């Protein structure tokens, strides 16, 4: 971290000397972020040196669920909405939704998360000449732009062909542009006027892609502000705030602070219930902080085992009064204790009265 602090001081002196607050200001900010990351758990694991000797190996220590949840919270708070014409976001049910990934890096997490919300047509091999034909049946088009996170010096701007594609499609389509690069890429968009919604997601990591999709569909708050001045249209501090309680979203257990290992016990209980012939099948869903983090299907509709349980199955709401009404009230008003039996609960309630 000493080297990082030296680089930070050197960049600061150069900025003051040259009065250059464009790209150098960006790299100065980057140096500060890297210096802080030395002391923070921001990656998938941290490394603790073995102090037994100079030849000893280092031992990886995985993040806890709390660490992962904190990381996801930080990424989510950075998302910056710069344009939202006609309140296009959050997205409602769109008849023909398309996705066009641009750039030279992976968009797999983005595509996977999209599929959880709505059926989406992903387009490949789009060029300036065939763009209109390829998107002929698309009403609303999400264009995501991805560059590698390998190092901060790698170019993150559009090439000429990508600019021409966006410009051409923006004349006839409802366009949502999602950028997974540094904010200076916005300079390339100053002459494009047909973008309906513009979201800056900064990093091209899996978690950033997933949270960005959540934000598009209204399950993730958007409250970030642009950290630098780009132009008269995109000035420092710009950002549209959007509440993210529009609907239930999707998340991994770790990102909402849940321990994935403990959910294995839910699997065991479901399988044990089916093996004991208590039910032919079930669907188990759990959500926290507005995000579904566990959803699995077990068994069949009947004991004849003709139709498997699927996530799209609909259920009769009969006989759920005790589960949806009485039990939550009991937990809320009596602070139901772990492993407390129904008999003990009743006795305690009578004594409290």
PDB file of C-alpha atoms in Angstrom, residues 9 12 41 62 66-67 72 122 131 154 159 171 203 224 228 242 248 262 277 279 283 309 328 334 339 347-348:
ATOM      1  CA  UNK A   9       0.922  11.843  -4.020  1.00  0.00           C
ATOM      2  CA  UNK A  12      -1.823  14.869  -7.033  1.00  0.00           C
ATOM      3  CA  UNK A  41     -12.518  -6.859   1.672  1.00  0.00           C
ATOM      4  CA  UNK A  62     -13.221 -16.696   1.962  1.00  0.00           C
ATOM      5  CA  UNK A  66     -21.797 -10.184   5.515  1.00  0.00           C
ATOM      6  CA  UNK A  67     -18.741  -9.248   3.409  1.00  0.00           C
ATOM      7  CA  UNK A  72     -23.122  -5.799  -3.256  1.00  0.00           C
ATOM      8  CA  UNK A 122     -30.422 -11.470 -27.468  1.00  0.00           C
ATOM      9  CA  UNK A 131     -29.066  -3.296 -37.561  1.00  0.00           C
ATOM     10  CA  UNK A 154      -7.374  -0.427 -21.020  1.00  0.00           C
ATOM     11  CA  UNK A 159     -15.356   2.121 -31.627  1.00  0.00           C
ATOM     12  CA  UNK A 171     -33.777   6.815 -34.520  1.00  0.00           C
ATOM     13  CA  UNK A 203     -17.559  -2.073 -13.594  1.00  0.00           C
ATOM     14  CA  UNK A 224     -25.600   7.256  -7.584  1.00  0.00           C
ATOM     15  CA  UNK A 228     -16.597  13.684 -12.656  1.00  0.00           C
ATOM     16  CA  UNK A 242     -35.168   5.910  -8.610  1.00  0.00           C
ATOM     17  CA  UNK A 248     -39.442  -8.709  -6.048  1.00  0.00           C
ATOM     18  CA  UNK A 262     -27.386 -23.389   5.813  1.00  0.00           C
ATOM     19  CA  UNK A 277     -44.953 -39.433   1.815  1.00  0.00           C
ATOM     20  CA  UNK A 279     -46.493 -34.552   0.180  1.00  0.00           C
ATOM     21  CA  UNK A 283     -41.787 -25.405  -4.327  1.00  0.00           C
ATOM     22  CA  UNK A 309     -43.166 -29.279  -9.954  1.00  0.00           C
ATOM     23  CA  UNK A 328     -46.565 -14.072  11.541  1.00  0.00           C
ATOM     24  CA  UNK A 334     -44.793 -12.837  21.193  1.00  0.00           C
ATOM     25  CA  UNK A 339     -37.166 -24.496  19.162  1.00  0.00           C
ATOM     26  CA  UNK A 347     -48.676 -21.754  28.087  1.00  0.00           C
ATOM     27  CA  UNK A 348     -46.477 -18.670  27.849  1.00  0.00           C
TER      28      UNK A 348
END
